[in-house]
Amino acid sequence: MNLLITCPRNTELETIDEVTKLLNEFGDSEPKIFKTDFSGIIKIETVIELFELVEKFRCKIENEPWELRYCSRIIPIQKTCQTDIVSIKENVAKLIDCVKPNETYKVSLERRDSRLTRNEIISSVVSLLSNNVSLEIPNWEIIIQILGGITGVSIMPKNSILSISKIKRLN
């Protein structure tokens, strides 16, 4: 999986149709799209590069907002791993090179069906960096999405998690 999309509960099939059409327009005619065990969450495997994909979605939302009726949030995922502290920390470590010493970051964490605590996850991740945290204006966002036994991890530029309603309100 390299993308999670959230949607209102019980609109997963409509969301899958919407996303399939958009990904085809963006250049992936055969994405792998699956409902998850969690209501309102869809996982996607696409061949489109993530940074490019986030910008294409952002452009679509800003210029043709009526094209996205069911998607709520678009969350990029660079790595997936088992849901345990060691695996999460190892996968964040593989991506951390993009954060330069003078840059700031924040951790965005969502846990679904996990016994790991928020504090233990965040503590293990921030121990990898000596950089300053900035919750208001970070350069980078460490994204951790836990879906039961599978976790998605990304380190992306700030505002890479796209909230469709927020972007629509700002335009």
mmCIF file of C-alpha atoms in Angstrom:
data_model
loop_
_atom_site.group_PDB
_atom_site.id
_atom_site.type_symbol
_atom_site.label_atom_id
_atom_site.label_comp_id
_atom_site.label_asym_id
_atom_site.label_seq_id
_atom_site.Cartn_x
_atom_site.Cartn_y
_atom_site.Cartn_z
ATOM 1 C CA MET A 1 0.000 0.000 0.000
ATOM 2 C CA ASN A 2 1.275 3.481 -0.741
ATOM 3 C CA LEU A 3 -1.875 5.499 -0.173
ATOM 4 C CA LEU A 4 -4.686 5.528 2.359
ATOM 5 C CA ILE A 5 -7.927 7.292 1.654
ATOM 6 C CA THR A 6 -10.536 7.969 4.280
ATOM 7 C CA CYS A 7 -14.183 8.445 3.461
ATOM 8 C CA PRO A 8 -17.517 8.554 5.280
ATOM 9 C CA ARG A 9 -18.627 5.180 6.610
ATOM 10 C CA ASN A 10 -20.497 2.996 4.139
ATOM 11 C CA THR A 11 -19.339 4.986 1.093
ATOM 12 C CA GLU A 12 -16.305 2.810 0.415
ATOM 13 C CA LEU A 13 -17.580 1.484 -2.929
ATOM 14 C CA GLU A 14 -18.410 4.969 -4.217
ATOM 15 C CA THR A 15 -15.017 6.174 -3.020
ATOM 16 C CA ILE A 16 -13.271 3.300 -4.809
ATOM 17 C CA ASP A 17 -15.055 4.254 -8.052
ATOM 18 C CA GLU A 18 -14.087 7.913 -7.590
ATOM 19 C CA VAL A 19 -10.433 7.126 -6.844
ATOM 20 C CA THR A 20 -10.167 4.601 -9.683
ATOM 21 C CA LYS A 21 -11.348 7.259 -12.144
ATOM 22 C CA LEU A 22 -8.918 9.870 -10.763
ATOM 23 C CA LEU A 23 -5.909 7.536 -10.727
ATOM 24 C CA ASN A 24 -6.673 6.537 -14.319
ATOM 25 C CA GLU A 25 -6.737 10.241 -15.231
ATOM 26 C CA PHE A 26 -3.416 10.726 -13.394
ATOM 27 C CA GLY A 27 -1.766 7.892 -15.347
ATOM 28 C CA ASP A 28 -2.362 4.624 -13.457
ATOM 29 C CA SER A 29 -4.938 2.532 -15.303
ATOM 30 C CA GLU A 30 -4.537 -0.498 -13.020
ATOM 31 C CA PRO A 31 -4.243 0.587 -9.383
ATOM 32 C CA LYS A 32 -4.863 -2.005 -6.690
ATOM 33 C CA ILE A 33 -7.604 -0.699 -4.408
ATOM 34 C CA PHE A 34 -8.921 -2.534 -1.354
ATOM 35 C CA LYS A 35 -11.423 -1.954 1.410
ATOM 36 C CA THR A 36 -9.863 -2.488 4.832
ATOM 37 C CA ASP A 37 -11.324 -4.053 7.958
ATOM 38 C CA PHE A 38 -11.872 -0.492 9.164
ATOM 39 C CA SER A 39 -14.997 1.291 8.022
ATOM 40 C CA GLY A 40 -14.197 4.393 5.987
ATOM 41 C CA ILE A 41 -10.600 3.457 5.123
ATOM 42 C CA ILE A 42 -9.363 2.313 1.720
ATOM 43 C CA LYS A 43 -5.817 1.242 0.896
ATOM 44 C CA ILE A 44 -4.299 1.719 -2.535
ATOM 45 C CA GLU A 45 -1.230 0.537 -4.396
ATOM 46 C CA THR A 46 -0.411 2.804 -7.327
ATOM 47 C CA VAL A 47 2.573 3.137 -9.648
ATOM 48 C CA ILE A 48 2.471 6.934 -9.510
ATOM 49 C CA GLU A 49 5.298 8.489 -7.473
ATOM 50 C CA LEU A 50 3.928 9.758 -4.130
ATOM 51 C CA PHE A 51 5.150 13.370 -4.231
ATOM 52 C CA GLU A 52 3.720 13.733 -7.735
ATOM 53 C CA LEU A 53 0.476 12.032 -6.719
ATOM 54 C CA VAL A 54 -0.069 14.325 -3.732
ATOM 55 C CA GLU A 55 0.387 17.365 -6.000
ATOM 56 C CA LYS A 56 -1.981 15.958 -8.637
ATOM 57 C CA PHE A 57 -4.664 15.380 -5.991
ATOM 58 C CA ARG A 58 -4.069 18.867 -4.526
ATOM 59 C CA CYS A 59 -4.379 20.447 -7.991
ATOM 60 C CA LYS A 60 -7.573 18.487 -8.709
ATOM 61 C CA ILE A 61 -9.139 19.551 -5.399
ATOM 62 C CA GLU A 62 -8.234 23.212 -5.950
ATOM 63 C CA ASN A 63 -9.289 23.389 -9.612
ATOM 64 C CA GLU A 64 -12.116 20.856 -9.874
ATOM 65 C CA PRO A 65 -13.416 20.296 -6.321
ATOM 66 C CA TRP A 66 -16.675 18.720 -7.534
ATOM 67 C CA GLU A 67 -14.651 15.734 -8.806
ATOM 68 C CA LEU A 68 -14.054 14.579 -5.206
ATOM 69 C CA ARG A 69 -17.351 13.875 -3.490
ATOM 70 C CA TYR A 70 -16.504 10.877 -1.323
ATOM 71 C CA CYS A 71 -12.821 11.167 -0.384
ATOM 72 C CA SER A 72 -12.222 12.820 2.986
ATOM 73 C CA ARG A 73 -8.443 12.588 3.398
ATOM 74 C CA ILE A 74 -5.576 11.376 1.232
ATOM 75 C CA ILE A 75 -2.623 9.998 3.209
ATOM 76 C CA PRO A 76 0.648 9.069 1.440
ATOM 77 C CA ILE A 77 2.475 5.932 2.658
ATOM 78 C CA GLN A 78 6.124 5.249 1.742
ATOM 79 C CA LYS A 79 6.777 2.072 3.763
ATOM 80 C CA THR A 80 4.658 -0.594 5.392
ATOM 81 C CA CYS A 81 5.659 -2.832 8.268
ATOM 82 C CA GLN A 82 4.349 -4.929 11.117
ATOM 83 C CA THR A 83 2.829 -3.019 14.001
ATOM 84 C CA ASP A 84 5.546 -3.206 16.623
ATOM 85 C CA ILE A 85 7.901 -0.558 17.992
ATOM 86 C CA VAL A 86 11.061 -2.065 16.478
ATOM 87 C CA SER A 87 9.599 -2.317 12.949
ATOM 88 C CA ILE A 88 8.088 1.160 13.042
ATOM 89 C CA LYS A 89 11.351 2.666 14.290
ATOM 90 C CA GLU A 90 13.402 0.803 11.655
ATOM 91 C CA ASN A 91 11.162 2.002 8.833
ATOM 92 C CA VAL A 92 11.203 5.606 10.001
ATOM 93 C CA ALA A 93 15.017 5.352 10.211
ATOM 94 C CA LYS A 94 15.133 4.260 6.544
ATOM 95 C CA LEU A 95 13.326 7.459 5.503
ATOM 96 C CA ILE A 96 14.877 9.972 7.872
ATOM 97 C CA ASP A 97 17.738 11.085 5.596
ATOM 98 C CA CYS A 98 15.502 13.692 3.963
ATOM 99 C CA VAL A 99 15.314 15.703 7.220
ATOM 100 C CA LYS A 100 18.298 18.067 7.354
ATOM 101 C CA PRO A 101 19.822 19.083 10.731
ATOM 102 C CA ASN A 102 18.315 22.605 10.750
ATOM 103 C CA GLU A 103 14.784 21.510 9.724
ATOM 104 C CA THR A 104 11.792 20.907 11.985
ATOM 105 C CA TYR A 105 9.246 18.117 12.011
ATOM 106 C CA LYS A 106 6.082 16.888 13.646
ATOM 107 C CA VAL A 107 4.691 13.400 14.126
ATOM 108 C CA SER A 108 1.171 12.617 12.884
ATOM 109 C CA LEU A 109 -0.029 9.350 14.376
ATOM 110 C CA GLU A 110 -3.326 7.517 14.000
ATOM 111 C CA ARG A 111 -3.825 4.207 15.794
ATOM 112 C CA ARG A 112 -6.577 1.775 14.903
ATOM 113 C CA ASP A 113 -6.899 -1.525 16.750
ATOM 114 C CA SER A 114 -3.466 -1.396 18.392
ATOM 115 C CA ARG A 115 -2.264 -1.936 21.937
ATOM 116 C CA LEU A 116 0.796 0.249 21.400
ATOM 117 C CA THR A 117 0.463 3.522 23.237
ATOM 118 C CA ARG A 118 0.783 6.870 21.562
ATOM 119 C CA ASN A 119 3.629 7.879 23.896
ATOM 120 C CA GLU A 120 5.750 4.765 23.272
ATOM 121 C CA ILE A 121 5.424 5.123 19.493
ATOM 122 C CA ILE A 122 6.231 8.828 19.435
ATOM 123 C CA SER A 123 9.094 8.453 21.951
ATOM 124 C CA SER A 124 10.755 5.751 19.863
ATOM 125 C CA VAL A 125 10.477 7.806 16.671
ATOM 126 C CA VAL A 126 11.678 11.133 18.087
ATOM 127 C CA SER A 127 14.695 9.391 19.616
ATOM 128 C CA LEU A 128 15.995 9.044 16.035
ATOM 129 C CA LEU A 129 16.217 12.804 15.511
ATOM 130 C CA SER A 130 17.991 15.619 17.278
ATOM 131 C CA ASN A 131 15.989 18.185 15.281
ATOM 132 C CA ASN A 132 13.477 20.509 16.865
ATOM 133 C CA VAL A 133 9.795 19.640 16.835
ATOM 134 C CA SER A 134 7.386 22.234 15.446
ATOM 135 C CA LEU A 135 3.701 21.460 15.700
ATOM 136 C CA GLU A 136 2.671 24.697 13.991
ATOM 137 C CA ILE A 137 5.070 25.112 11.047
ATOM 138 C CA PRO A 138 7.166 21.971 10.517
ATOM 139 C CA ASN A 139 9.313 21.400 7.445
ATOM 140 C CA TRP A 140 8.528 17.671 7.537
ATOM 141 C CA GLU A 141 5.747 15.441 8.773
ATOM 142 C CA ILE A 142 6.417 11.940 10.059
ATOM 143 C CA ILE A 143 3.214 10.082 9.245
ATOM 144 C CA ILE A 144 2.391 6.868 11.100
ATOM 145 C CA GLN A 145 -0.871 5.103 10.250
ATOM 146 C CA ILE A 146 -1.637 1.953 12.234
ATOM 147 C CA LEU A 147 -4.263 -0.422 10.825
ATOM 148 C CA GLY A 148 -4.245 -3.323 13.265
ATOM 149 C CA GLY A 149 -1.204 -5.492 12.502
ATOM 150 C CA ILE A 150 0.024 -3.348 9.579
ATOM 151 C CA THR A 151 1.534 0.119 9.858
ATOM 152 C CA GLY A 152 2.160 2.663 7.129
ATOM 153 C CA VAL A 153 5.025 5.134 7.578
ATOM 154 C CA SER A 154 6.044 8.247 5.618
ATOM 155 C CA ILE A 155 8.233 11.289 5.985
ATOM 156 C CA MET A 156 6.754 13.923 3.719
ATOM 157 C CA PRO A 157 6.866 17.713 3.381
ATOM 158 C CA LYS A 158 4.382 19.532 5.617
ATOM 159 C CA ASN A 159 0.732 19.440 4.507
ATOM 160 C CA SER A 160 1.141 16.197 2.536
ATOM 161 C CA ILE A 161 -1.907 14.678 4.214
ATOM 162 C CA LEU A 162 -4.654 16.206 2.121
ATOM 163 C CA SER A 163 -7.888 17.073 3.883
ATOM 164 C CA ILE A 164 -10.318 17.594 1.029
ATOM 165 C CA SER A 165 -12.835 19.669 3.006
ATOM 166 C CA LYS A 166 -10.093 21.935 4.378
ATOM 167 C CA ILE A 167 -8.619 22.580 0.918
ATOM 168 C CA LYS A 168 -12.086 23.250 -0.514
ATOM 169 C CA ARG A 169 -12.806 25.780 2.263
ATOM 170 C CA LEU A 170 -9.558 27.639 1.608
ATOM 171 C CA ASN A 171 -10.310 28.062 -2.117
#
